[in-house]
Short mmCIF file of C-alpha atoms and ligand atoms in Angstrom, two decimals:
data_model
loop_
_atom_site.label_atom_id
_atom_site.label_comp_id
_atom_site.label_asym_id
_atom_site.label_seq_id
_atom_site.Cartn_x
_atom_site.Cartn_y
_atom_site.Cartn_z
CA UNK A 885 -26.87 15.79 -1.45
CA UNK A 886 -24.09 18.15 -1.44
CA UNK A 887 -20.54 17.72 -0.18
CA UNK A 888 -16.99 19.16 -1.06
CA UNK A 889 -14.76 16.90 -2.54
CA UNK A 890 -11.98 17.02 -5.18
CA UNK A 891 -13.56 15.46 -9.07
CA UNK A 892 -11.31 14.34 -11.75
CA UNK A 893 -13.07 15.59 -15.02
CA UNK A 894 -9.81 15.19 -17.11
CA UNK A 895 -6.21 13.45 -16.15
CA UNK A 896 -3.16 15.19 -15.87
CA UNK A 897 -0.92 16.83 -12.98
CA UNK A 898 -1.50 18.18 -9.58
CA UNK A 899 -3.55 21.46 -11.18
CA UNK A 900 -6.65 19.15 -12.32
CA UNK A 901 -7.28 18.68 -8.68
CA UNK A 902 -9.56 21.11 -7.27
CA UNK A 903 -12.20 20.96 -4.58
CA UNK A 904 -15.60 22.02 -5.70
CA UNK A 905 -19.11 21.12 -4.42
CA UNK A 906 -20.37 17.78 -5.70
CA UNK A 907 -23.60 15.76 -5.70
CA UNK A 908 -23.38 12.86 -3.95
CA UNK A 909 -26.52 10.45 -4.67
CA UNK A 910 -28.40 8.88 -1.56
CA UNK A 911 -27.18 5.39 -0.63
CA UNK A 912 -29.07 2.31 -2.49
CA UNK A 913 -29.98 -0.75 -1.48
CA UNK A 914 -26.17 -2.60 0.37
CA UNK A 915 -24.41 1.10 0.83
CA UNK A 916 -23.93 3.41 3.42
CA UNK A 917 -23.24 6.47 3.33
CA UNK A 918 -19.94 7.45 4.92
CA UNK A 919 -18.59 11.38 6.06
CA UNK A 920 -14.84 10.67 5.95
CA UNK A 921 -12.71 12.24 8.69
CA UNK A 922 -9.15 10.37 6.91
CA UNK A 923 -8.05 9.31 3.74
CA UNK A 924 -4.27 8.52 2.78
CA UNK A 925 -3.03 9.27 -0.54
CA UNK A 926 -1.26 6.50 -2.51
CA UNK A 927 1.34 6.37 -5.13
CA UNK A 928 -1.58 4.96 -6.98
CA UNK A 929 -4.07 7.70 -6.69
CA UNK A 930 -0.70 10.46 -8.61
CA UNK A 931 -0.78 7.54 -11.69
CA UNK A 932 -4.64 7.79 -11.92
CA UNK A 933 -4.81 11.77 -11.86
CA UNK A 934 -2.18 11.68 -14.19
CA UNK A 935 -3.84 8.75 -16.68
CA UNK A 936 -1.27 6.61 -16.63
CA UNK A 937 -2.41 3.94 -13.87
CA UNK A 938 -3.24 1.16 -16.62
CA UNK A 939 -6.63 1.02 -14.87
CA UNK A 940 -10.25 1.46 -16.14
CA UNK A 941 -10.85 4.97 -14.69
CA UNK A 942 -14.13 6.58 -15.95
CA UNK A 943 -14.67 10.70 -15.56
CA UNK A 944 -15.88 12.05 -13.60
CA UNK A 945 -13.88 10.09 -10.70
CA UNK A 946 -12.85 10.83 -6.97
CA UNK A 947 -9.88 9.67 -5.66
CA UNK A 948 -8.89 8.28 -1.91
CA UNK A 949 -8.37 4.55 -1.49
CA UNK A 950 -7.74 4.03 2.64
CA UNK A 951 -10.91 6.35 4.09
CA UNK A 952 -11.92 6.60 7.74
CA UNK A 953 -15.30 7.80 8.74
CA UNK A 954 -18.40 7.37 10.45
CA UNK A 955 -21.75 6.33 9.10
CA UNK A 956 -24.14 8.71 8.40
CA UNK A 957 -27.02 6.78 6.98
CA UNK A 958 -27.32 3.40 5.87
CA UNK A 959 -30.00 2.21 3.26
CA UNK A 960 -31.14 -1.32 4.10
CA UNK A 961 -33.75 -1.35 7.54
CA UNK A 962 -31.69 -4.39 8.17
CA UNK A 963 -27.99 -3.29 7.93
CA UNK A 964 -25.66 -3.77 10.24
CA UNK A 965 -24.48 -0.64 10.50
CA UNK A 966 -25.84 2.28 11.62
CA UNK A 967 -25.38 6.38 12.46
CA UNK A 968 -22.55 7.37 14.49
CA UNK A 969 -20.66 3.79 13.69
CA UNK A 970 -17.00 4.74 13.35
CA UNK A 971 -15.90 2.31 10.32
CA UNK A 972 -12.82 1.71 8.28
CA UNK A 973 -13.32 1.44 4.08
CA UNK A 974 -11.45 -1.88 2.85
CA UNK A 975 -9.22 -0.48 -0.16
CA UNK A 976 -10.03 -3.88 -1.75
CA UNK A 977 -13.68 -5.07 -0.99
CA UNK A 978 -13.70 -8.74 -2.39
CA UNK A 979 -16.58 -10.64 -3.48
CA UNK A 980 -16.13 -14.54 -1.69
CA UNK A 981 -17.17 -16.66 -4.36
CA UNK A 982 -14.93 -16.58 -7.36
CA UNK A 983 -12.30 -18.88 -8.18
CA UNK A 984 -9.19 -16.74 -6.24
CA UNK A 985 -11.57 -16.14 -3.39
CA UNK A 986 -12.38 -20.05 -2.80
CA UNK A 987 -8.39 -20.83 -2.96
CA UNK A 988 -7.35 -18.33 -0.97
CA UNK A 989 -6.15 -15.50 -3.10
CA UNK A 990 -9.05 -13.30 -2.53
CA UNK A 991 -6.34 -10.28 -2.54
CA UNK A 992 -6.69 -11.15 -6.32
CA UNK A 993 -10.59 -11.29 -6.36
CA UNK A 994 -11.87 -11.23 -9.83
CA UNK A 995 -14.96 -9.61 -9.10
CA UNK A 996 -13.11 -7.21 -6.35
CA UNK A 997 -14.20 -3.46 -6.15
CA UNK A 998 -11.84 -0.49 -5.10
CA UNK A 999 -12.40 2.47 -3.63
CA UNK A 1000 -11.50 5.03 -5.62
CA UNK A 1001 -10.55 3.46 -8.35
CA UNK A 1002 -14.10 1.34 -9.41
CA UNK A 1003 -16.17 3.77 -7.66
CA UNK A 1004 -15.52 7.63 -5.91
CA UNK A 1005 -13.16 7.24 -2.90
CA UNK A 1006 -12.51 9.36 -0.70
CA UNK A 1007 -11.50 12.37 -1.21
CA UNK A 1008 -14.40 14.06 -0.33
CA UNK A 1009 -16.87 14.88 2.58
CA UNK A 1010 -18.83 12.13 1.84
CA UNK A 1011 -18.73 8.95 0.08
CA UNK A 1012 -20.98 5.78 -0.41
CA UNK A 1013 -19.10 2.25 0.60
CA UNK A 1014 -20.94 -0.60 0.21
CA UNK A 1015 -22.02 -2.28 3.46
CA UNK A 1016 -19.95 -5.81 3.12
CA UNK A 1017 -17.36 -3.64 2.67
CA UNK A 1018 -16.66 -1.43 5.50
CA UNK A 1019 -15.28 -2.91 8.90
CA UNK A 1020 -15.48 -1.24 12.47
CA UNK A 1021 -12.70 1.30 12.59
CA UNK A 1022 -9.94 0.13 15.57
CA UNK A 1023 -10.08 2.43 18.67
CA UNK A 1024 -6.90 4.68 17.27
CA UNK A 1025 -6.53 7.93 15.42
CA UNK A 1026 -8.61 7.90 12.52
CA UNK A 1027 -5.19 9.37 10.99
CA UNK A 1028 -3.66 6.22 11.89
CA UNK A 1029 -5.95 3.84 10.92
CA UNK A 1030 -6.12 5.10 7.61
CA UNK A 1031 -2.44 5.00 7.20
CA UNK A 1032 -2.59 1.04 8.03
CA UNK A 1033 -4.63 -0.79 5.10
CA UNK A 1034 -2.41 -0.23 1.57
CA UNK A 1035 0.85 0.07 3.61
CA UNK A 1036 0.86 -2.80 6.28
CA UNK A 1037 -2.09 -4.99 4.61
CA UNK A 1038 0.45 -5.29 1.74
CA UNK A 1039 3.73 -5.54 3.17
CA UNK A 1040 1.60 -8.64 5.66
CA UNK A 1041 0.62 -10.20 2.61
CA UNK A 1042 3.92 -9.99 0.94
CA UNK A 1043 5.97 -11.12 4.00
CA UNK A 1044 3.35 -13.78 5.56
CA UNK A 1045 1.04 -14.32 2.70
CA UNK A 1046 3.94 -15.20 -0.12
CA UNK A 1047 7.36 -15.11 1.25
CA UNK A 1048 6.29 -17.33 4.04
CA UNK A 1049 9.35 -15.03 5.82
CA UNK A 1050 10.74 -16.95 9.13
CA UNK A 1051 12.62 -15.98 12.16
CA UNK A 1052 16.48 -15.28 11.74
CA UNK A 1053 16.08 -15.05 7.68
CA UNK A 1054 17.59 -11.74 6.34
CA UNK A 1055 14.93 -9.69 4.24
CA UNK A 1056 15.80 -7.14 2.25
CA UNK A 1057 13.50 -3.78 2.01
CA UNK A 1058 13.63 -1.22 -0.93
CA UNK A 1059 12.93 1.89 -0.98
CA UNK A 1060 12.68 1.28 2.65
CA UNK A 1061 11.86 5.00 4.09
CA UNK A 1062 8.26 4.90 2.37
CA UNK A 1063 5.00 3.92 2.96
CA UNK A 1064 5.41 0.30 2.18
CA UNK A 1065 8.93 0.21 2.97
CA UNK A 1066 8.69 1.12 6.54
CA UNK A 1067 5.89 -1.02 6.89
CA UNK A 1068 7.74 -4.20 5.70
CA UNK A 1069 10.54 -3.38 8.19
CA UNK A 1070 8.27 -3.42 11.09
CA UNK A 1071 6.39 -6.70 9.93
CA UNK A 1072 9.88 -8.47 8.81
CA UNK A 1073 10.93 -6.98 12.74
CA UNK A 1074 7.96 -8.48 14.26
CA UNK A 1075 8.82 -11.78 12.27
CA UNK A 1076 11.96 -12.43 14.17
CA UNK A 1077 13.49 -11.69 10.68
CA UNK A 1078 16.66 -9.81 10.05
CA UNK A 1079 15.88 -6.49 8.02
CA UNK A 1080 18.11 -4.93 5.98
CA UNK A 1081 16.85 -1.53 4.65
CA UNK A 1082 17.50 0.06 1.13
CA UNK A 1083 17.07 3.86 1.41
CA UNK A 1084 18.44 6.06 -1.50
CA UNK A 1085 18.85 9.50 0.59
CA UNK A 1086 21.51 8.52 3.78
CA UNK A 1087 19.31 10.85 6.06
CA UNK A 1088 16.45 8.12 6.20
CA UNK A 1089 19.16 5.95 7.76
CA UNK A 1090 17.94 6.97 11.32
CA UNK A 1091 14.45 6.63 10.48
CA UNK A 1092 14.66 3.24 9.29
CA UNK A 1093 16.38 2.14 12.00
CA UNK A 1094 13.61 3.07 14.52
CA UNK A 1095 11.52 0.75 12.14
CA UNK A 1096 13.73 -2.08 12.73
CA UNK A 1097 16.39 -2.28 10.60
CA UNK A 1098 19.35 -4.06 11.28
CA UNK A 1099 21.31 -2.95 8.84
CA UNK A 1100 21.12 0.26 6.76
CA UNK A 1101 22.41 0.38 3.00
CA UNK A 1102 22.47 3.70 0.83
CA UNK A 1103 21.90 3.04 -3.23
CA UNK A 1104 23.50 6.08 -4.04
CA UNK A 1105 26.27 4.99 -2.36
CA UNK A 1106 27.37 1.47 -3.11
CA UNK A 1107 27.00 -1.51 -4.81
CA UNK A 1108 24.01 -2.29 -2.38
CA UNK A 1109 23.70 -6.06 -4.16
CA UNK A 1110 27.73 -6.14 -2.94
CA UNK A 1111 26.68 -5.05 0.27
CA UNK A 1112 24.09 -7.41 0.83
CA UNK A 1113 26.24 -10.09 -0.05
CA UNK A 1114 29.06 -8.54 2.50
CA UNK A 1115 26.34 -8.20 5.54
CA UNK A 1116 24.83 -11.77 4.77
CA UNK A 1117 28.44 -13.30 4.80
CA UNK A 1118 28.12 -14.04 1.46
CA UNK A 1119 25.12 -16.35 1.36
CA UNK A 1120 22.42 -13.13 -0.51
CA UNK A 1121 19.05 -12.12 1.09
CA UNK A 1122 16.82 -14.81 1.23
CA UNK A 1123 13.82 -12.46 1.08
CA UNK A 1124 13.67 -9.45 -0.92
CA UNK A 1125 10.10 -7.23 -0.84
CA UNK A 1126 11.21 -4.83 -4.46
CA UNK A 1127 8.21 -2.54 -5.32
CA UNK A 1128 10.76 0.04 -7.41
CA UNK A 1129 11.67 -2.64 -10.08
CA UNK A 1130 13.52 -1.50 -12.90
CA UNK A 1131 17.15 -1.71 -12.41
CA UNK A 1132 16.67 -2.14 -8.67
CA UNK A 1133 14.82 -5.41 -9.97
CA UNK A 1134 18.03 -6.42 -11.60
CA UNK A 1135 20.25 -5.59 -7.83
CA UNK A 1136 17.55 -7.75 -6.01
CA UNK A 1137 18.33 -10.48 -8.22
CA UNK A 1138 22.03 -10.00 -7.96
CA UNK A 1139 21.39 -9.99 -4.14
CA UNK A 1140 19.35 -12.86 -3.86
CA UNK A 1141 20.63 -16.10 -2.12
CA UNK A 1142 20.28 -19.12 -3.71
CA UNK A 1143 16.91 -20.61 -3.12
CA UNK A 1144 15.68 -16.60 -2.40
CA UNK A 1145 12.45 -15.35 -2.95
CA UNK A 1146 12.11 -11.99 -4.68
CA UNK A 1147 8.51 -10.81 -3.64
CA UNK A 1148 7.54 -8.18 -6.61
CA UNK A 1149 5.46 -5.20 -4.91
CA UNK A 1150 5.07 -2.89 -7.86
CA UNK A 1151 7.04 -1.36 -10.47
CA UNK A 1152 7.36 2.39 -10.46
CA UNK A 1153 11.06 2.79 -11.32
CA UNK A 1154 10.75 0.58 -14.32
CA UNK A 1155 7.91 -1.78 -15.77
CA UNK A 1156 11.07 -3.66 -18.05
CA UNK A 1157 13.75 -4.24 -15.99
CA UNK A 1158 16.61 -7.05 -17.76
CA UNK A 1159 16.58 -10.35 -16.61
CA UNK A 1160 18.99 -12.98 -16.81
CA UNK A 1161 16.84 -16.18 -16.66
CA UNK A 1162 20.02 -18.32 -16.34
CA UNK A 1163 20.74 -16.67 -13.58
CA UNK A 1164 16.74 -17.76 -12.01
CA UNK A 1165 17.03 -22.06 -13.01
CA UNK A 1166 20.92 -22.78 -11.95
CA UNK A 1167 20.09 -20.81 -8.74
CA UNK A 1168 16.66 -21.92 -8.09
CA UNK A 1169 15.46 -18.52 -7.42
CA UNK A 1170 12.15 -17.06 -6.57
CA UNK A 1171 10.03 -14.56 -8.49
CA UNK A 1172 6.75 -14.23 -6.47
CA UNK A 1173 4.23 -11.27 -7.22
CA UNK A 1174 1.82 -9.49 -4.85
CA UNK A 1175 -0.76 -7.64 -4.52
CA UNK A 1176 -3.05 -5.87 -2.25
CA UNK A 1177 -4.73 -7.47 0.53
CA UNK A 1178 -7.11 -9.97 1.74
CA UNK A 1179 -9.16 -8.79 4.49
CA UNK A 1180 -7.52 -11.03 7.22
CA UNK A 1181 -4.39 -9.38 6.30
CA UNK A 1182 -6.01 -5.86 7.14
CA UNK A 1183 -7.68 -7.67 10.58
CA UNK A 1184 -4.01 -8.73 11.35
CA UNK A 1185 -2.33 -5.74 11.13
CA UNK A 1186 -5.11 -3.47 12.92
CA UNK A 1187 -5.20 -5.51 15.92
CA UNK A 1188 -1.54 -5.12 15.85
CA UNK A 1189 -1.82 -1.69 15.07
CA UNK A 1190 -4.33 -1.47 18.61
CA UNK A 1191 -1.23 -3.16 20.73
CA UNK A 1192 1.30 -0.62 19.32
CA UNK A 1193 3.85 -3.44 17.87
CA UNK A 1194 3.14 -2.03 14.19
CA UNK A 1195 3.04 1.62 13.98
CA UNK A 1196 2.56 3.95 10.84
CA UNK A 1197 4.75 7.06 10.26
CA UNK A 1198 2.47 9.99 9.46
CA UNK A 1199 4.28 12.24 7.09
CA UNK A 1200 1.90 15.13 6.90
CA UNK A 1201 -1.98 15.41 7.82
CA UNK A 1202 -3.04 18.28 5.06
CA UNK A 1203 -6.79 19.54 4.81
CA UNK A 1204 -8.80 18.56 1.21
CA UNK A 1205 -7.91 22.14 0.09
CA UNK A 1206 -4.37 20.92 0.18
CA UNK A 1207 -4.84 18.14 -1.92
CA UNK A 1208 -2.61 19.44 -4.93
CA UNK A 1209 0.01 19.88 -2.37
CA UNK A 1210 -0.51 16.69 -1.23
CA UNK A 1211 0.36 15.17 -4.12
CA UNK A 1212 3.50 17.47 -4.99
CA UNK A 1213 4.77 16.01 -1.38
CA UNK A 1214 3.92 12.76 -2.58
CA UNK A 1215 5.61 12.87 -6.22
CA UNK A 1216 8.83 13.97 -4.25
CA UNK A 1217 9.23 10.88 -2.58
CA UNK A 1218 11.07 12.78 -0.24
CA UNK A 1219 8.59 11.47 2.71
CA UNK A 1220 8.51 9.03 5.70
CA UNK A 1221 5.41 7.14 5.42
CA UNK A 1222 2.47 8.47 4.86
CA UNK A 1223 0.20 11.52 3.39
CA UNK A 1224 -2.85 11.67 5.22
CA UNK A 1225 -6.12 14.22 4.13
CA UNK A 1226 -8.48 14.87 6.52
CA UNK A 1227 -11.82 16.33 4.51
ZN1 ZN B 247 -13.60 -12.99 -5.46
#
């Protein structure tokens, strides 16, 4: 059937997206077929249109990882889902049985399909999700709920999952005014852990505040691993969630406490950063990586999500049309939180 959505046929910038009417094929035996009323854009989804995401992408692709919708159809007599079932997409749809699955690292599944990067997302009318991997949506704004998997399934699993954060410990957030950033304040917050947010432009100061920072520290500014030390009375951060790397990577370890745990979120500012490892054995620090979600992380933070103690900043809602804009507003990581589309 036919449905507008936005096809990659070639990488590059924002001008290879444009929405067009595509086929999408009937559901087979396991999907459902989806019409998507949300989908949040992702740093992610700007390093796949551009071909440099270090991910198997074949063309034609669709983007949109974090979809809200409501069933249309499903294939199997027997599903469990049905028309008119209002259902979140899991951005990471994991498959139970391999070897990270059965020890509790299914956010690593090695058999784990993506939305929208395995298979078309998103950003489009319609898409098919298969039906293991869609849960109920929560009863919030679809806008909302999409703005919750990626951003607060991550920052739960980097925070819960691998820092094992606990009350009174002071955490240190980069990059703190974006989509991950706020959301690791408010689960650090909700922690009973002390946050202390990284933010490059001084007018996100406010902002992170409301999302529970305790302390506010400008990069442009200082010597933010000197700060750290100065706030912490000297003793370092004894969590740091980094997903900008580069030489931010080389302040967290400066601002580290001995003992600290540096979770690493991602790498955008700098795949290579230097690294003294003399500096890691004689202080015993840290170096834990993480990524994406396991489902219970995603259960955790929607029912959280449902009693308003985590809350997602929406940056912008934009129609598909807007999608190249979208991006542009995304690129500028000039935001608070997040970039919703609503198809
Ligand atoms: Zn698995």
């Amino acid at each position: 059937m036919r449905a507008d959505g936005v096809v990659l046929t070639r990488f590059g910038g924002p001008e290879v997206l444009d929405v067009t009417s595509i086929d999408i094929p009937e559901p087979g035996p396991g999907e459902v077929l989806v019409r998507v009323t949300a989908v949040s854009l992702n740093h992610l989804d700007l390093e796949i249109r551009a071909g440099v995401s270090r991910l198997p992408i074949d063309l034609p692709h669709v983007l949109g990882r974090e979809v809200v919708g409501e069933v249309v159809a499903a294939a199997d007599a027997d599903s469990p889902w049905s028309a008119g079932d209002r259902v979140l997409v899991l951005p990471h749809v994991v498959c139970g049985r391999c070897r990270n699955c059965l020890t509790g690292a299914a956010n690593i599944c090695l058999r784990g399909w993506m939305p929208g990067i395995h298979g078309w997302g998103g950003n489009a009318e319609l898409m098919i999700a298969p039906s293991r991997g869609i849960v109920a949506a929560p009863d919030l704004d679809p806008v909302i709920t999409a703005a919750l998997p990626i951003s607060f399934g991550t920052a739960w699993r980097a925070l819960h999952g691998t820092a094992h954060v606990s009350t009174g410990e002071w955490v240190v957030v980069a990059g703190a005014g974006g989509a991950l950033g706020h959301a690791c304040l408010q689960v650090a917050a909700l922690a009973g852990a002390r946050p202390i947010a990284l933010v490059r432009d001084p007018a996100r100061a406010d902002f992170v505040r409301r999302c529970g920072a305790e302390e506010v520290v400008v990069t442009s500014e200082a010597d933010w691993p000197e700060r750290v030390r100065t706030i912490t009375g000297s003793r370092g951060a004894d969590v740091i969630v980094d997903h900008v790397g580069g030489a931010n990577f080389e302040g967290s370890i400066r601002a580290l406490a001995d003992r600290g745990r540096l979770v690493v979120a991602g790498g955008h500012g700098g795949e290579f950063p230097q690294l003294d490892v003399v500096d890691v054995f004689r202080r015993e620090l840290r170096i834990l990586g993480v990524r994406s979600q396991r489902p219970d992380d995603i259960e955790a933070v929607l029912g959280l999500a449902v009693e308003g103690r985590l809350t997602p900043h929406i940056a912008e809602t934009m129609a598909l049309k807007d999608v190249r804009a979208a991006h542009d507003l995304v690129a500028s990581r000039s935001t608070t939180g997040k970039v919703v589309l609503q198809p």
